[in-house]
Coordinates of C-alpha atoms in Angstrom, one line a residue:
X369 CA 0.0 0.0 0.0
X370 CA 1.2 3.3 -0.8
X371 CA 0.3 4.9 1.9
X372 CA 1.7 2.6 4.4
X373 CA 5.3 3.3 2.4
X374 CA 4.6 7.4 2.8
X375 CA 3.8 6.4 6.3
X376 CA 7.5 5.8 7.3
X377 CA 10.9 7.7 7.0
X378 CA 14.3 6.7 8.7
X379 CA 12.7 7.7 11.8
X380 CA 11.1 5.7 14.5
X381 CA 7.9 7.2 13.5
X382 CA 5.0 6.7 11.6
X383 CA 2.1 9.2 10.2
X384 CA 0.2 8.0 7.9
X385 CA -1.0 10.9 5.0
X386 CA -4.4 11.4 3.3
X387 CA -2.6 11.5 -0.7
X388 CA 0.3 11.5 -2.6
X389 CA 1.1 13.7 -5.2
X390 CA 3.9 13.2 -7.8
X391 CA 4.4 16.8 -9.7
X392 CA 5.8 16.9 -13.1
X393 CA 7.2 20.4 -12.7
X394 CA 6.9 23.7 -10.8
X395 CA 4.0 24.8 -12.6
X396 CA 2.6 21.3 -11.2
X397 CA 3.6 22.4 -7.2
X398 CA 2.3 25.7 -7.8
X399 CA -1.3 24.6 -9.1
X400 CA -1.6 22.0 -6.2
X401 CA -0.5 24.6 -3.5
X402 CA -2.8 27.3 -5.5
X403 CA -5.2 25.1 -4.8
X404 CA -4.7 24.2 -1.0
X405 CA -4.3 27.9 0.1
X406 CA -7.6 28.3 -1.4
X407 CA -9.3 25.5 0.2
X408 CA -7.4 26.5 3.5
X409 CA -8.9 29.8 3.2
X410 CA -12.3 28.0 3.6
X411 CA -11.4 26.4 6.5
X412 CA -10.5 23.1 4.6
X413 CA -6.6 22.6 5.4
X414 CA -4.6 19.9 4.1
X415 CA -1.0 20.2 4.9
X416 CA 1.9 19.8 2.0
X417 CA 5.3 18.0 3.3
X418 CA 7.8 17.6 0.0
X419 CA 9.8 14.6 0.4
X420 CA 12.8 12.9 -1.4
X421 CA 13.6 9.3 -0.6
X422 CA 12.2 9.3 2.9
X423 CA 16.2 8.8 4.9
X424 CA 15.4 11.0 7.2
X425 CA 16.1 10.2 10.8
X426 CA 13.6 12.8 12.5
X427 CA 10.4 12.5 10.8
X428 CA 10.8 15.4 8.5
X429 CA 8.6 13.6 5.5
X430 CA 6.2 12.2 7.1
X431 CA 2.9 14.5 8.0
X432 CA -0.6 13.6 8.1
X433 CA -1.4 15.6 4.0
X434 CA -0.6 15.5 0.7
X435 CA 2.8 14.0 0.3
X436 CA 4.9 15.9 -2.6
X437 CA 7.3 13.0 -3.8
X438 CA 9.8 15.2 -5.9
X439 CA 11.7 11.6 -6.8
X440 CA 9.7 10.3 -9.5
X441 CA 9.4 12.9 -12.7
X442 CA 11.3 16.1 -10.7
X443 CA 14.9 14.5 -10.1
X444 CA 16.9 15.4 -13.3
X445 CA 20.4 17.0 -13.0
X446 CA 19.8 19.7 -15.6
X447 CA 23.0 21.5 -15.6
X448 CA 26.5 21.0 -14.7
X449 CA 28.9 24.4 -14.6
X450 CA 32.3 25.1 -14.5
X451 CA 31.8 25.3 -10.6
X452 CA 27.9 24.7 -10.2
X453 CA 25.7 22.2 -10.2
X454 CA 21.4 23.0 -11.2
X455 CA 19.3 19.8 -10.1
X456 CA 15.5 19.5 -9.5
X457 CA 15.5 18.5 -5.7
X458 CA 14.4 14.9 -6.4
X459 CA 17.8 13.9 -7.8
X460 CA 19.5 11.1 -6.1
X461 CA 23.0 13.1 -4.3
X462 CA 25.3 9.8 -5.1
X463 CA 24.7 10.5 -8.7
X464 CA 25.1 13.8 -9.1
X465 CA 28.2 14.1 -6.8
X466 CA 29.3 10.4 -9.6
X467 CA 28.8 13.3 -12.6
X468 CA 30.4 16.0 -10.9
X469 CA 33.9 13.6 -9.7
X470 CA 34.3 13.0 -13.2
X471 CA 34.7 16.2 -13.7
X472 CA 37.2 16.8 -10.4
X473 CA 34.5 18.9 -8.7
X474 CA 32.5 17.9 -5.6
X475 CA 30.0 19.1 -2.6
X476 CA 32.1 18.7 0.3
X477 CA 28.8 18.9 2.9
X478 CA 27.4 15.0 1.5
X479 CA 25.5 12.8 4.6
X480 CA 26.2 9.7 5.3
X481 CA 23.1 8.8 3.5
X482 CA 24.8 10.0 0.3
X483 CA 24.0 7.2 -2.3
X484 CA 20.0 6.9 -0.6
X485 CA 19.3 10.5 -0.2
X486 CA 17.9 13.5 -2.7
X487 CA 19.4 17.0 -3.0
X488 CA 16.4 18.3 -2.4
X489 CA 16.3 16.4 1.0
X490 CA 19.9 17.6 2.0
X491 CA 18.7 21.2 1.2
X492 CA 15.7 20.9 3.5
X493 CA 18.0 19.4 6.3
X494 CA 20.8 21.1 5.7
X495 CA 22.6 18.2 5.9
X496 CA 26.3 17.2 6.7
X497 CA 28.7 14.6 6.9
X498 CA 31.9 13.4 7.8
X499 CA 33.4 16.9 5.9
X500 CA 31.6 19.6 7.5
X501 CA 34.5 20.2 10.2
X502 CA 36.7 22.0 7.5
X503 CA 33.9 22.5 4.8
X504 CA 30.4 23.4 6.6
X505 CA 27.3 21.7 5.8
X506 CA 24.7 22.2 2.6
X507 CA 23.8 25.8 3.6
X508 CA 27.0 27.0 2.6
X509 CA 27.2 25.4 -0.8
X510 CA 23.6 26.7 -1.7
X511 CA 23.7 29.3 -4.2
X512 CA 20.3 29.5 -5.6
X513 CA 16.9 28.4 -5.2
X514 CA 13.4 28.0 -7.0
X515 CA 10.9 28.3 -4.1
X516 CA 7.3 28.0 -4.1
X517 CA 5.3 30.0 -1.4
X518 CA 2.4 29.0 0.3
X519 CA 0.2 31.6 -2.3
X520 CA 1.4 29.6 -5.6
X521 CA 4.0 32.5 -5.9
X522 CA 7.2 31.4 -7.6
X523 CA 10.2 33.4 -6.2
X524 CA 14.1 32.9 -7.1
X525 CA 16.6 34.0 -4.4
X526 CA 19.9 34.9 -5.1
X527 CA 22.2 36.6 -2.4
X528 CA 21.2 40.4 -2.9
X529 CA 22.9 43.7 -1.9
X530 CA 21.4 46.6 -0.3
X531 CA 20.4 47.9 -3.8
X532 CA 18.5 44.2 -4.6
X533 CA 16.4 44.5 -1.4
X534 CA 15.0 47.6 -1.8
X535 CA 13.9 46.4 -5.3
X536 CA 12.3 43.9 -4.1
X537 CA 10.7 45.3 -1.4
X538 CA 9.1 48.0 -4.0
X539 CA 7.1 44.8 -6.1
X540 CA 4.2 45.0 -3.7
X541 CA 3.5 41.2 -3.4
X542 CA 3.7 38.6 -1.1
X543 CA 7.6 38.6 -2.1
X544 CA 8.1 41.9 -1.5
X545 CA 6.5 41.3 2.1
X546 CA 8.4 38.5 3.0
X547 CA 11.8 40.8 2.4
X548 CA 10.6 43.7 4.2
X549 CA 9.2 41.4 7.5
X550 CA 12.2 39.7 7.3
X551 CA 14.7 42.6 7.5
X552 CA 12.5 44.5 10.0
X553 CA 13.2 41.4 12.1
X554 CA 16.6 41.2 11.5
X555 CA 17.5 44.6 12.0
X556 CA 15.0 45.1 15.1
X557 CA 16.6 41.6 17.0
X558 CA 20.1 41.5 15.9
X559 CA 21.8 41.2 18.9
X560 CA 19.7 38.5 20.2
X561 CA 19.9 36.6 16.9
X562 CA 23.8 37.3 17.0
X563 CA 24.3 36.1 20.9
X564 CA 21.9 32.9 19.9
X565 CA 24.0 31.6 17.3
X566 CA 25.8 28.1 18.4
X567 CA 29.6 28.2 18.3
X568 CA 29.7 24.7 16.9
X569 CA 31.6 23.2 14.2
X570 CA 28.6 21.5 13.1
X571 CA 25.0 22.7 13.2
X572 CA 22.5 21.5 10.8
X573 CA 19.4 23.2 12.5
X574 CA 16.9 25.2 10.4
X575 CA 16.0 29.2 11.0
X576 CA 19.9 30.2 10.7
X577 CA 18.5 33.7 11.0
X578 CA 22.1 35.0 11.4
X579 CA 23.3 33.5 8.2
X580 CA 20.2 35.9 6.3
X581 CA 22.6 39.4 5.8
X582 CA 26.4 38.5 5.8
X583 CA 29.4 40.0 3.8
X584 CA 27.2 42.9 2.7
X585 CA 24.2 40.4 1.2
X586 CA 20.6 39.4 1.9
X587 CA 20.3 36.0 1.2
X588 CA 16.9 34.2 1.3
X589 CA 18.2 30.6 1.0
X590 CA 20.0 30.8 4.3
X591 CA 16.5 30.6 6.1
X592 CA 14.9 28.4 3.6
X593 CA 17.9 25.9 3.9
X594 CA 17.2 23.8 6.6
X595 CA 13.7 24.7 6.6
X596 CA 12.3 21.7 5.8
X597 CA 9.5 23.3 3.4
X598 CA 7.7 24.5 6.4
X599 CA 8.4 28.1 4.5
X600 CA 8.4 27.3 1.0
X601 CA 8.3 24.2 -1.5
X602 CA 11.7 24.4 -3.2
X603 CA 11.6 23.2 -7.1
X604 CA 15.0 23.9 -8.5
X605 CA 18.2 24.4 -6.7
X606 CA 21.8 26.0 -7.7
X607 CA 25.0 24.5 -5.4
X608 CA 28.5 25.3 -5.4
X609 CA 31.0 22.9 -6.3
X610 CA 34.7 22.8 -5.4
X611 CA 37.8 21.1 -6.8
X612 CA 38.2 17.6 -5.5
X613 CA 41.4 16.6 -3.5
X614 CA 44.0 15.4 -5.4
X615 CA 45.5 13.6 -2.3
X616 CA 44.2 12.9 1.2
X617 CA 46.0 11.2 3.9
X618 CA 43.6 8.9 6.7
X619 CA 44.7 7.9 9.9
X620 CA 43.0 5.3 12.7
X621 CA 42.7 5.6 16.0
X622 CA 41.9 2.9 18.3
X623 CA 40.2 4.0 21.8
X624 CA 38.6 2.0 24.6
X625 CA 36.1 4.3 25.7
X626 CA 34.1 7.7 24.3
X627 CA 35.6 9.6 26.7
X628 CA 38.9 9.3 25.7
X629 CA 38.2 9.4 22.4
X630 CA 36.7 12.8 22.8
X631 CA 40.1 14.2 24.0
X632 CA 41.8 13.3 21.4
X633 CA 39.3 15.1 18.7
X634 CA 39.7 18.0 21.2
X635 CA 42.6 18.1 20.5
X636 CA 43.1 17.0 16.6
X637 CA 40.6 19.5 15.6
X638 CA 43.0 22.4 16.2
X639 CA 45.1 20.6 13.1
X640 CA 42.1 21.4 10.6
X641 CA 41.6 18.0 9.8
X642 CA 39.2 17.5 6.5
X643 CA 36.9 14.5 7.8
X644 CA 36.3 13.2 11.2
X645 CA 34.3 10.4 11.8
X646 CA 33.6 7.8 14.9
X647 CA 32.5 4.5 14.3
X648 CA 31.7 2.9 17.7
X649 CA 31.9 -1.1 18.9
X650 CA 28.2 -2.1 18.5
X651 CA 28.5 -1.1 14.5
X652 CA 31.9 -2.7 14.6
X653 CA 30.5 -5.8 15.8
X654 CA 27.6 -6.1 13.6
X655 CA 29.9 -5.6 10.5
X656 CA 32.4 -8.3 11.6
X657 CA 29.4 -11.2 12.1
X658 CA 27.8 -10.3 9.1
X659 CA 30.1 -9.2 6.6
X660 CA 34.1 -10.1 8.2
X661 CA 35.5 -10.0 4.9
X662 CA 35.1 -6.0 5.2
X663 CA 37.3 -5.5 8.5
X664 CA 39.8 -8.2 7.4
X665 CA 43.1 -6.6 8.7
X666 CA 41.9 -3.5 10.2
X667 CA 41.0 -4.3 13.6
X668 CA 43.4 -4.8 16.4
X669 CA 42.8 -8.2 18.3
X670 CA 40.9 -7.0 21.0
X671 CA 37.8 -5.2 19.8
X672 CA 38.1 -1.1 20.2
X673 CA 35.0 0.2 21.7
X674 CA 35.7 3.7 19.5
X675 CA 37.7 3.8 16.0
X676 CA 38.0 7.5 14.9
X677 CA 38.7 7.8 11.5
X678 CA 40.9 11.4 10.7
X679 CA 41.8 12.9 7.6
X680 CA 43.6 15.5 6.1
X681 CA 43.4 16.7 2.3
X682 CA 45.7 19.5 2.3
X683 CA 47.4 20.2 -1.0
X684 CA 50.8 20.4 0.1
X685 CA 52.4 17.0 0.7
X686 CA 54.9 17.7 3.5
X687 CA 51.7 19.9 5.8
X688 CA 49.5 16.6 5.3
X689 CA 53.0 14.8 6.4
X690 CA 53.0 17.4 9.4
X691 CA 49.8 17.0 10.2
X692 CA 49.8 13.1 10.8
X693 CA 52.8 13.4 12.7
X694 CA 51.3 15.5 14.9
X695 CA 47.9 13.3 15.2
X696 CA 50.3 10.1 15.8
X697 CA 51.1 12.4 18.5
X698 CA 48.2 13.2 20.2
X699 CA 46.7 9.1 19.6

């Protein structure tokens, strides 16, 4: 039943919605949600919750209205740039990020989920992965964005200077109100939003409200990233790309408790490394009773209840060198 499948994500929960809708295009989204706001307007509401290929771990596709699966007709990759990428958000992330290595460009912010997962599931979750403690998660990486608003109104954001707000604000639709609430907010709370923002390396929360205006520009997306298309049904979607490492160097640690392990990254992270990752013994011991083959080699006798996996990609062979030396150090 298809509704039982919409019911579940890669949560421990389960909603079960009233329809599912697979759109063809944006005009498609925009005539469904035309159509909701009106019916909403009557008192009949029927919530809308986009969705990709359902890997998310905290329930963010599931919802008790019309499912908008973007994977089915809305997942081509329809542009690949000297360093962007333009992709409908139902495109599966392991192949575009396959297209984009053969041409020695990447996103460095990929999820675990990477060969499961859409784009358009990473943008609404800001996702991130192993990379984020030297590259940042999806936000950064987002250039561009087709959004649809909860009117039918199609909007394209782009980061704007002070010039492109005030345009924007003169319109006199429900774009135009969006800009001016939003920078009346920002401007009125700053220093709240400023003291509220988490001094993390990684953060993958939604409402980044300090990431809106930065280095002179107004950038919708920030917000909308992370979202999780409770502000807007995003249809097309721009992303940064950056060279691929030509080398990377991966070191293993070997620790018998969290604790100790969580010194050591303490400490490695003031080395800039490229990935971190921490793979703990009940994962270990599946994998060895299943699939052995796999850890052939890599395991000390006694089984580790922590392996920390570290990596550095800098360009310059002798600072990776460095670099590991100095790990070795701290391990």
């Amino acid at each position: 039943n298809y509704l039982d499948f919409y019911s579940t994500d890669g949560s421990i929960f389960q909603i079960r919605p009233k329809a599912i809708f697979y759109p063809r295009d944006t005009e498609d989204v925009q005539n469904a949600v035309k159509f909701l706001h009106s019916e909403a307007s009557e008192g009949r509401v029927l919530p809308l919750i986009p969705r990709g290929f359902g890997t998310d771990q905290g329930g963010g596709p599931l919802g008790k209205g019309l499912i908008i699966d973007f994977t089915h007709h809305m997942n081509q990759i329809l542009e690949i740039g000297e360093d962007f990428v333009r992709v409908q958000p139902g495109a599966r992330y392991g192949e575009v990020q396959k297209l984009l290595k053969a041409q020695g460009r990447y996103i460095p912010s990929y999820p675990a989920s990477i060969e499961l997962c859409s784009i358009g599931g990473a943008v609404a979750n800001n996702s991130a992965g192993e990379k984020t403690v030297k590259y940042g998660s999806t936000r950064k990486y987002v250039e561009n964005l087709k959004v649809v608003l909860t009117n039918g109104d199609l909007i394209e954001t782009s980061p704007l200077d002070g010039h492109g707000v005030g345009v924007k604000k003169r319109v006199g639709n429900f774009e135009a109100e969006i800009y001016e609430r939003l920078d009346d907010l920002l401007v009125s709370n700053w220093t709240a939003i400023k003291e509220a923002k988490p001094h993390v390396s990684k953060n993958s929360a939604g409402y980044a409200l300090w990431d809106v205006e930065r280095y002179g520009k107004f950038d919708l997306a920030q917000i909308l990233t992370g979202s999780q298309g409770t502000l807007g049904i995003v249809t097309e979607i721009i992303l940064r790309t950056v060279p691929v490492p030509k080398k990377t160097s991966l070191i293993v640690g070997y620790f018998r408790d969290l604790h100790s392990s969580g010194e050591a990254v303490a400490k490695i992270l003031h080395l800039k490394p490229s990935a971190l990752e921490v793979v703990d013994k009940n994962l270990l011991t599946m994998v060895n009773e299943r699939k052995p083959e796999q850890l052939k080699g890599l395991l000390p006798e006694e089984m580790p209840a922590i392996v920390l996996l570290i990596e550095f990609d800098d360009e310059q062979t002798t600072i990776r060198e460095k670099k590991v030396r100095a790990t070795k150090t701290i391990l």
